[in-house]
């Protein structure tokens, strides 16, 4: 489709204008907020958070979007509302003084209401109209409808008045939230409000296995696409936070940048460079194999490079972890003091799985770390099944990959059999899997590290002995003995045996060299003696030859002289 044609279609079918709620996560689920200038129904059972959500909608609008709002309550008094949200850091009295918010309590006594055949809301419209005009309100909340229509039993009249109320709000051009209580088998008590509302948000507060969880669902949204799943939401000191379910599309960004694990020998096994940035790593093993130590080294390495790290602990307190890591030469306290390392420690039973996910989501968004540690994920099995834990971790991994945050999980393996069950089924989801196992040999227990997988990189297939000392963590080079790979004291004994053998071989070799040297000297002495004897015989033989030569020379000289004399006489 050409851009001109697409632009023409957009002009012909404009998108629905929306009003951002300012509530964390809700605008993402609704694709930008609730319908602007239209009424939205927020319904649910008692205690699910209807009033708080509608109040936060008004407050966020006034503070963040400069949109004044009117909150008309039929149940709680304005003083009670102001006190309820003060713990969240909102000062309603100040906002009222600044004419950013108008709180109005309308008292309705059921005993004073009698159905006379005609029932209208003229008084409410006049009062609401005055409140809106007095501050120029753009947002309106009516809390709750049940109290407003509590004395009305005629369904036809009720439907007509509901339509009239909703049409009046539309004509006024305000973005409204109307709260309603949930009925039996219906979204609301009357079962009518959801039909005349343009957007319906259902809040739910359920308790499963003594763990409470709040969830939100967009039941309908006229004129707009929206998320259709159930989304967990959390109410804490900062208000309401909704966690969107991660997109099912596998279109996450990836990085080729590498980060170090903190253990040089482990980095060497990972193609000499470490893990990929934004990847997920699982460290599993039986109790006492050093999983927490590996996680602490990873956190220490991250912080030592000036990056932030969050450590979610489900088993030990932060002080306990910091103390224990001192014994292997790691000082985590210095990074806590610098604000680079943040601990978030809690028992798994503090929340349900969804609430843990929301709490992690909020903490990560606020702190903006480069790395995250979860130690151990197996403790979460106490508040959910294996499949539920796996589902939660999938969503967490997807969120962290989207943010390019590297995460390391630790998991307790309950036996020595490698299976998806013992590792909470997350082993197939992660990018790298390190398995630390006990190696029992010769009456002692040692640790062995396996790299079960590491996607996208060359990695070692060797089993390394994993050593924890007061100097830190290390992986010992593979040592092969006569009976295979040796660890612990067996390796030390074999090394000592081979060193002793080398000394003995060196000694034997030295003794042989000395014997050869002595024999060489004896032979050299004999050769020297024979050489001397040879020279003596040679000299003796030369002496006889020289004497004969001298006799010959004398004889010739004498003969020559005799011949000369005879010639002279003649």
XYZ file of C-alpha atoms in Angstrom:
570
model
C 0.000 0.000 0.000
C 1.365 3.406 -0.966
C 1.913 6.067 1.689
C -0.579 8.417 0.013
C -3.300 5.745 0.005
C -2.527 4.816 3.612
C -2.683 8.480 4.653
C -6.027 8.864 2.826
C -7.444 5.846 4.656
C -6.221 7.211 8.002
C -7.971 10.503 7.257
C -11.150 8.644 6.342
C -11.000 6.354 9.376
C -9.251 8.315 12.139
C -8.010 6.384 15.135
C -9.914 6.622 18.401
C -8.531 9.438 20.589
C -7.369 8.189 23.978
C -6.591 9.632 27.384
C -3.493 8.302 29.103
C -4.266 7.090 32.615
C -0.714 7.499 33.896
C -1.030 4.132 35.657
C 2.083 2.018 35.098
C 1.400 -0.695 32.508
C -2.290 0.070 31.938
C -1.679 2.479 29.058
C 0.481 -0.140 27.368
C -2.271 -2.754 27.603
C -4.966 -0.376 26.310
C -2.788 0.937 23.504
C -2.489 4.460 24.874
C -5.165 4.785 27.551
C -8.946 4.769 27.916
C -11.289 6.322 25.306
C -11.169 10.109 25.431
C -14.489 11.818 26.092
C -16.218 8.493 26.740
C -17.172 6.562 29.884
C -15.151 3.578 31.083
C -16.510 1.033 33.569
C -14.128 -0.391 36.202
C -15.823 -3.278 38.006
C -14.868 -5.948 40.494
C -15.410 -7.406 43.962
C -14.768 -5.565 47.189
C -11.075 -4.956 47.868
C -9.876 -5.439 44.295
C -8.724 -1.813 43.912
C -11.514 -0.050 41.974
C -11.511 3.136 44.054
C -7.729 3.342 44.152
C -7.421 2.883 40.385
C -10.004 5.586 39.680
C -8.376 7.922 42.220
C -4.959 7.412 40.673
C -6.486 8.126 37.254
C -7.645 11.525 38.562
C -4.394 12.281 40.427
C -2.063 11.273 37.569
C -4.122 13.364 35.196
C -3.784 16.440 37.390
C -0.070 15.976 38.141
C 1.358 14.433 34.962
C -0.965 15.652 32.201
C -2.318 18.959 33.579
C -5.885 17.689 33.278
C -8.052 18.676 36.289
C -10.454 16.036 37.528
C -13.618 15.595 39.592
C -14.013 12.627 41.910
C -17.622 12.164 43.029
C -17.953 9.565 45.774
C -21.227 8.008 46.900
C -19.603 5.830 49.563
C -16.517 7.322 51.231
C -16.191 10.859 52.527
C -13.599 13.192 51.015
C -11.552 13.182 54.246
C -11.391 9.388 54.148
C -10.297 9.386 50.507
C -7.530 11.911 51.214
C -6.301 9.807 54.136
C -6.398 6.575 52.100
C -4.071 7.877 49.375
C -1.753 9.842 51.685
C 0.259 6.639 52.255
C 0.972 6.606 48.512
C 2.501 10.070 48.660
C -0.495 11.909 47.178
C -1.673 15.125 48.854
C -5.304 15.523 47.810
C -5.848 18.572 50.040
C -3.058 20.440 48.255
C -4.360 19.410 44.839
C -7.813 20.693 45.815
C -6.359 23.999 46.955
C -4.600 24.329 43.595
C -7.950 23.587 41.876
C -6.496 20.593 40.087
C -8.865 18.157 41.740
C -12.394 18.471 43.065
C -13.601 15.894 45.583
C -17.318 15.702 46.209
C -19.144 13.299 48.494
C -22.827 12.713 47.686
C -24.761 11.133 50.525
C -27.511 8.784 49.396
C -29.729 7.069 51.950
C -31.630 4.108 50.589
C -34.476 4.670 53.018
C -35.033 8.120 51.546
C -35.341 6.841 48.013
C -38.736 5.638 46.826
C -39.578 4.665 43.312
C -42.478 6.843 42.179
C -42.600 5.793 38.569
C -40.178 8.490 37.486
C -36.564 8.516 38.492
C -34.118 11.062 37.167
C -30.629 12.303 37.877
C -31.191 15.996 37.354
C -29.850 16.870 40.795
C -26.709 14.830 40.154
C -26.210 16.430 36.736
C -26.479 19.934 38.193
C -24.031 19.142 40.987
C -21.600 17.348 38.676
C -21.822 20.072 36.052
C -20.953 22.728 38.646
C -17.968 20.698 39.897
C -16.654 20.205 36.343
C -17.023 23.844 35.364
C -15.527 25.150 38.624
C -12.062 23.726 37.822
C -12.371 23.079 34.079
C -12.246 19.313 34.628
C -11.225 16.950 31.825
C -11.590 13.774 33.895
C -14.483 12.534 36.034
C -14.897 9.566 38.367
C -18.195 8.305 39.809
C -17.651 5.834 42.678
C -19.849 3.682 42.783
C -22.985 3.177 40.675
C -24.572 0.704 43.117
C -25.050 3.412 45.732
C -26.479 5.780 43.140
C -29.108 3.316 41.940
C -29.543 1.364 45.147
C -33.222 2.235 45.492
C -34.209 1.562 41.905
C -35.610 -1.854 41.009
C -37.351 -1.175 37.690
C -34.931 -2.469 35.066
C -36.384 -0.382 32.252
C -36.045 2.825 34.250
C -32.575 1.789 35.425
C -31.397 1.127 31.880
C -32.840 4.448 30.698
C -31.162 6.410 33.491
C -27.858 4.628 32.944
C -27.953 5.501 29.257
C -28.911 9.048 30.143
C -25.974 9.319 32.568
C -23.500 7.963 30.055
C -24.820 10.175 27.259
C -24.624 13.218 29.532
C -20.957 12.456 30.292
C -20.234 12.056 26.560
C -21.982 15.314 25.728
C -19.975 17.048 28.440
C -16.806 15.855 26.683
C -15.115 14.486 29.806
C -13.207 11.226 30.062
C -15.019 9.332 32.791
C -14.398 6.276 34.920
C -17.409 4.762 36.642
C -16.876 2.029 39.228
C -19.272 -0.827 39.818
C -19.498 -3.860 42.064
C -19.428 -7.297 40.535
C -22.636 -9.303 40.503
C -23.335 -13.033 40.601
C -22.617 -14.448 37.151
C -22.425 -10.908 35.747
C -19.783 -8.200 35.584
C -21.935 -5.792 37.627
C -24.818 -5.982 40.062
C -27.344 -4.689 37.536
C -25.812 -6.461 34.569
C -26.472 -3.398 32.399
C -23.548 -1.049 32.899
C -21.144 -3.132 30.835
C -23.417 -2.862 27.809
C -23.633 0.925 27.787
C -19.945 1.487 28.568
C -17.430 2.038 25.771
C -14.642 0.352 27.742
C -14.951 -2.233 30.526
C -12.058 -3.104 32.850
C -12.550 -6.039 35.217
C -10.480 -6.243 38.405
C -10.150 -9.500 40.294
C -8.679 -10.394 43.675
C -8.256 -14.126 44.111
C -6.585 -16.318 46.731
C -4.967 -19.587 45.640
C -3.083 -21.775 48.124
C -3.321 -18.976 50.688
C -1.540 -16.591 48.305
C -3.482 -13.554 47.064
C -3.141 -12.163 43.562
C -4.814 -9.206 41.877
C -5.536 -9.397 38.144
C -6.903 -7.056 35.503
C -8.670 -7.822 32.228
C -9.972 -5.547 29.469
C -13.393 -7.098 28.812
C -14.241 -4.789 25.932
C -12.966 -1.644 24.245
C -15.076 -0.177 21.458
C -13.138 1.112 18.492
C -9.703 -0.048 19.624
C -7.546 -3.119 19.767
C -6.389 -4.049 23.251
C -4.771 -6.763 25.307
C -7.185 -9.593 26.055
C -5.260 -11.606 28.639
C -5.400 -11.394 32.410
C -2.676 -9.116 33.725
C -1.387 -9.168 37.297
C -1.234 -5.829 39.063
C 0.343 -4.721 42.289
C -0.768 -2.126 44.834
C 2.164 -0.735 46.792
C 3.473 2.540 48.169
C 3.704 3.967 44.630
C 0.162 3.136 43.595
C -0.957 0.591 41.001
C 1.416 -1.186 38.626
C 0.132 -3.474 35.887
C 2.461 -5.989 34.272
C 1.648 -6.620 30.602
C 1.986 -10.175 29.374
C 5.006 -10.383 27.107
C 4.357 -10.412 23.386
C 4.182 -13.859 21.819
C 6.253 -12.702 18.859
C 9.902 -13.710 19.074
C 11.304 -10.444 17.733
C 13.625 -9.466 20.568
C 16.841 -7.537 19.798
C 20.114 -9.398 20.261
C 23.685 -8.272 20.846
C 27.019 -9.783 19.874
C 28.752 -7.946 22.718
C 30.297 -10.251 25.315
C 30.390 -9.858 29.098
C 32.649 -11.622 31.551
C 31.450 -14.064 34.188
C 33.995 -12.997 36.811
C 35.766 -16.378 36.616
C 38.568 -16.152 34.002
C 38.782 -19.936 33.601
C 35.034 -20.080 32.842
C 35.341 -17.267 30.295
C 38.122 -19.278 28.671
C 35.738 -22.224 28.315
C 33.238 -19.864 26.652
C 35.381 -19.131 23.621
C 37.610 -16.980 25.820
C 35.092 -14.101 25.938
C 32.237 -14.941 28.326
C 28.453 -14.698 27.871
C 26.473 -12.670 25.343
C 25.039 -9.383 26.605
C 21.294 -9.653 27.170
C 21.394 -13.453 27.357
C 19.960 -15.716 30.039
C 22.151 -18.100 32.031
C 21.105 -21.009 34.237
C 23.422 -22.345 36.944
C 22.016 -25.563 38.384
C 23.342 -28.132 40.790
C 22.822 -29.923 44.073
C 23.083 -28.196 47.447
C 26.558 -26.944 48.333
C 27.995 -26.980 44.832
C 28.630 -23.205 44.756
C 25.707 -21.848 42.705
C 25.317 -18.731 44.867
C 29.081 -18.152 44.752
C 29.025 -18.214 40.942
C 26.079 -15.777 40.935
C 27.860 -13.483 43.419
C 31.025 -13.503 41.270
C 28.920 -12.541 38.260
C 27.303 -9.670 40.192
C 30.718 -8.603 41.495
C 32.174 -8.563 37.971
C 29.244 -6.492 36.664
C 29.613 -3.893 39.419
C 33.414 -3.791 39.145
C 32.964 -2.543 35.569
C 30.763 0.320 36.825
C 27.438 -1.259 35.827
C 24.361 -1.764 37.994
C 23.120 -5.173 39.132
C 20.023 -6.359 41.004
C 20.250 -9.501 43.141
C 16.862 -11.133 43.867
C 17.400 -13.527 46.786
C 14.705 -16.020 47.776
C 16.725 -17.998 50.306
C 19.317 -15.886 52.121
C 19.241 -12.349 53.471
C 21.518 -9.705 51.863
C 23.704 -9.495 54.989
C 24.133 -13.257 54.981
C 25.136 -13.317 51.317
C 27.588 -10.428 51.808
C 29.134 -12.134 54.846
C 29.454 -15.508 53.134
C 31.059 -14.021 50.040
C 33.775 -12.427 52.177
C 35.070 -15.964 52.810
C 35.923 -16.372 49.109
C 37.454 -12.940 48.671
C 34.423 -11.035 47.308
C 33.436 -7.693 48.848
C 29.882 -6.954 47.707
C 29.258 -4.338 50.404
C 31.404 -1.772 48.587
C 29.090 -1.896 45.566
C 25.979 -1.708 47.750
C 27.439 1.463 49.310
C 28.175 2.899 45.849
C 24.627 2.241 44.687
C 25.705 -0.209 41.971
C 24.344 -3.359 43.642
C 20.785 -3.637 44.918
C 19.465 -6.606 46.876
C 15.786 -7.515 46.801
C 15.316 -10.322 49.321
C 11.991 -11.931 50.223
C 10.466 -15.291 50.964
C 8.604 -16.728 47.958
C 5.453 -16.920 50.069
C 5.395 -13.113 50.425
C 3.501 -12.878 47.114
C 2.037 -15.105 44.479
C 4.094 -15.741 41.362
C 2.411 -12.928 39.456
C 3.078 -10.466 42.254
C 6.737 -11.480 42.350
C 6.858 -10.849 38.611
C 5.269 -7.409 38.987
C 7.618 -6.523 41.860
C 10.658 -7.561 39.785
C 9.342 -5.670 36.767
C 8.925 -2.480 38.790
C 12.292 -2.781 40.542
C 14.136 -3.418 37.271
C 12.373 -0.545 35.479
C 13.224 1.828 38.301
C 16.847 0.753 38.952
C 17.797 0.124 35.269
C 20.479 -2.540 35.856
C 22.761 -4.157 33.278
C 22.521 -7.562 34.972
C 20.018 -9.409 37.171
C 20.485 -12.449 39.433
C 17.664 -14.721 40.684
C 18.832 -17.061 43.442
C 17.295 -19.661 43.473
C 14.287 -20.011 41.166
C 13.459 -23.441 42.611
C 12.165 -21.797 45.800
C 9.316 -20.320 43.743
C 7.876 -23.844 43.461
C 6.410 -23.283 46.934
C 3.912 -20.760 45.529
C 3.172 -22.356 42.169
C 3.463 -25.452 40.052
C 6.399 -26.209 37.776
C 4.405 -25.096 34.713
C 3.396 -21.830 36.436
C 6.987 -21.100 37.442
C 8.112 -21.818 33.892
C 5.433 -19.489 32.504
C 6.549 -16.726 34.865
C 10.206 -17.176 33.935
C 9.378 -17.096 30.210
C 7.755 -13.705 30.687
C 10.648 -12.454 32.801
C 13.254 -13.646 30.276
C 11.334 -12.013 27.407
C 11.115 -8.727 29.315
C 14.840 -8.764 30.161
C 15.795 -9.622 26.575
C 13.696 -6.685 25.401
C 15.637 -4.448 27.782
C 19.004 -6.092 26.846
C 19.625 -7.072 30.479
C 21.707 -10.172 31.196
C 20.107 -12.500 33.739
C 21.579 -15.384 35.736
C 19.300 -17.922 37.419
C 20.352 -20.495 39.975
C 18.364 -23.693 40.420
C 18.633 -26.431 43.004
C 18.763 -29.917 41.533
C 17.233 -32.339 44.005
C 19.150 -35.336 42.675
C 22.009 -36.126 40.343
C 19.750 -36.913 37.391
C 19.617 -34.149 34.810
C 16.020 -33.444 33.894
C 13.791 -30.524 32.985
C 11.792 -31.123 36.154
C 14.690 -30.438 38.507
C 15.624 -27.290 36.635
C 12.031 -26.027 36.513
C 11.859 -26.548 32.766
C 13.858 -23.382 32.198
C 16.904 -25.172 30.806
C 15.381 -25.171 27.321
C 14.628 -21.449 27.535
C 18.009 -20.095 28.563
C 20.911 -19.284 26.268
C 23.605 -20.848 28.460
C 23.372 -23.665 30.993
C 26.086 -24.408 33.537
C 25.727 -27.582 35.579
C 27.765 -28.028 38.767
C 27.732 -31.613 40.043
C 29.301 -33.604 42.833
C 32.012 -36.010 41.728
C 32.504 -38.722 44.366
C 35.765 -40.617 44.013
C 38.183 -42.309 46.372
C 36.095 -41.515 49.456
C 35.722 -37.749 48.911
C 33.351 -35.300 47.264
C 34.542 -32.764 44.711
C 32.760 -30.438 42.308
C 32.731 -30.684 38.538
C 31.437 -28.026 36.129
C 29.816 -28.847 32.817
C 28.792 -26.365 30.119
C 25.646 -28.131 28.971
C 24.994 -25.541 26.273
C 25.893 -22.021 25.222
C 23.999 -20.830 22.177
C 25.810 -18.990 19.426
C 29.389 -19.582 20.547
C 32.109 -22.190 20.598
C 32.446 -23.658 24.085
C 34.420 -26.353 25.838
C 32.961 -29.839 26.202
C 35.363 -30.787 28.983
C 34.423 -31.378 32.609
C 36.442 -29.072 34.848
C 36.971 -29.450 38.548
C 35.333 -26.463 40.259
C 37.384 -25.278 43.235
C 36.232 -22.875 45.967
C 38.973 -21.501 48.243
C 39.531 -18.450 50.424
C 41.195 -16.891 47.365
C 38.080 -17.294 45.235
C 36.671 -19.552 42.542
C 38.658 -21.369 39.917
C 38.361 -24.169 37.406
C 41.220 -26.656 37.384
C 42.544 -27.855 34.047
C 41.451 -31.360 33.068
C 43.846 -33.970 34.503
C 43.896 -37.426 33.003
C 45.253 -40.310 35.023
C 45.541 -44.020 34.180
C 41.887 -44.497 35.170
C 40.432 -41.359 33.501
C 39.738 -37.838 34.808
C 41.035 -37.357 38.362
C 39.818 -34.802 40.897
C 40.651 -33.723 44.428
C 43.213 -35.682 46.420
C 43.348 -38.369 43.731
C 44.547 -35.740 41.288
C 47.050 -34.389 43.828
C 48.317 -37.937 44.579
C 48.714 -38.703 40.885
C 50.549 -35.402 40.345
C 52.861 -36.217 43.300
C 53.426 -39.731 41.961
C 54.335 -38.379 38.552
C 56.550 -35.714 40.075
C 58.359 -38.413 42.134
C 58.778 -40.494 38.997
C 60.236 -37.510 37.205
C 62.743 -36.953 40.043
C 63.755 -40.615 39.964
C 64.085 -40.521 36.184
C 66.138 -37.343 36.440
C 68.372 -38.970 39.074
C 68.809 -42.159 36.997
C 69.511 -40.081 33.943
C 72.117 -38.055 35.886
C 73.809 -41.178 37.204
C 73.969 -42.618 33.707
C 75.450 -39.372 32.423
C 78.082 -39.445 35.175
C 78.997 -43.091 34.392
C 79.307 -42.264 30.721
C 81.473 -39.293 31.629
C 83.764 -41.521 33.723
C 84.013 -44.151 30.975
C 84.724 -41.406 28.490
C 87.539 -40.149 30.679
C 89.005 -43.684 31.057
C 88.822 -44.203 27.312
C 90.314 -40.788 26.691
C 93.158 -41.675 29.112
C 93.771 -44.967 27.304
C 93.726 -43.209 23.967
C 96.201 -40.651 25.289
C 98.506 -43.454 26.570
C 98.336 -45.309 23.265
C 98.983 -42.030 21.472
C 102.098 -41.472 23.593
C 103.273 -45.059 23.019
C 102.664 -44.671 19.300
C 104.661 -41.446 19.271
C 107.565 -43.159 21.136
C 107.655 -46.099 18.688
C 107.343 -43.674 15.794
C 110.172 -41.605 17.200
C 112.360 -44.741 17.694
C 111.710 -45.888 14.179
C 112.480 -42.415 12.899
C 115.746 -42.445 14.920
C 117.108 -45.587 13.106
C 116.093 -44.118 9.780
C 117.817 -40.831 10.608
C 120.975 -42.607 11.739
C 121.117 -44.579 8.492
C 120.561 -41.345 6.604
C 123.426 -39.699 8.514
C 125.773 -42.692 7.842
C 124.823 -42.533 4.222
C 125.429 -38.786 4.083
C 128.836 -39.179 5.815
C 129.789 -42.022 3.480
C 128.855 -40.013 0.436
C 130.774 -37.022 1.720
C 133.817 -39.151 2.427
C 133.635 -40.746 -0.999
C 133.426 -37.375 -2.600
C 136.453 -36.099 -0.723
C 138.525 -39.214 -1.665
C 137.598 -38.796 -5.290
C 138.600 -35.159 -5.190
C 142.045 -35.963 -3.670
C 142.786 -38.617 -6.322
C 142.039 -36.119 -8.989
C 144.379 -33.595 -7.571
C 147.271 -36.126 -7.388
C 146.917 -37.271 -10.888
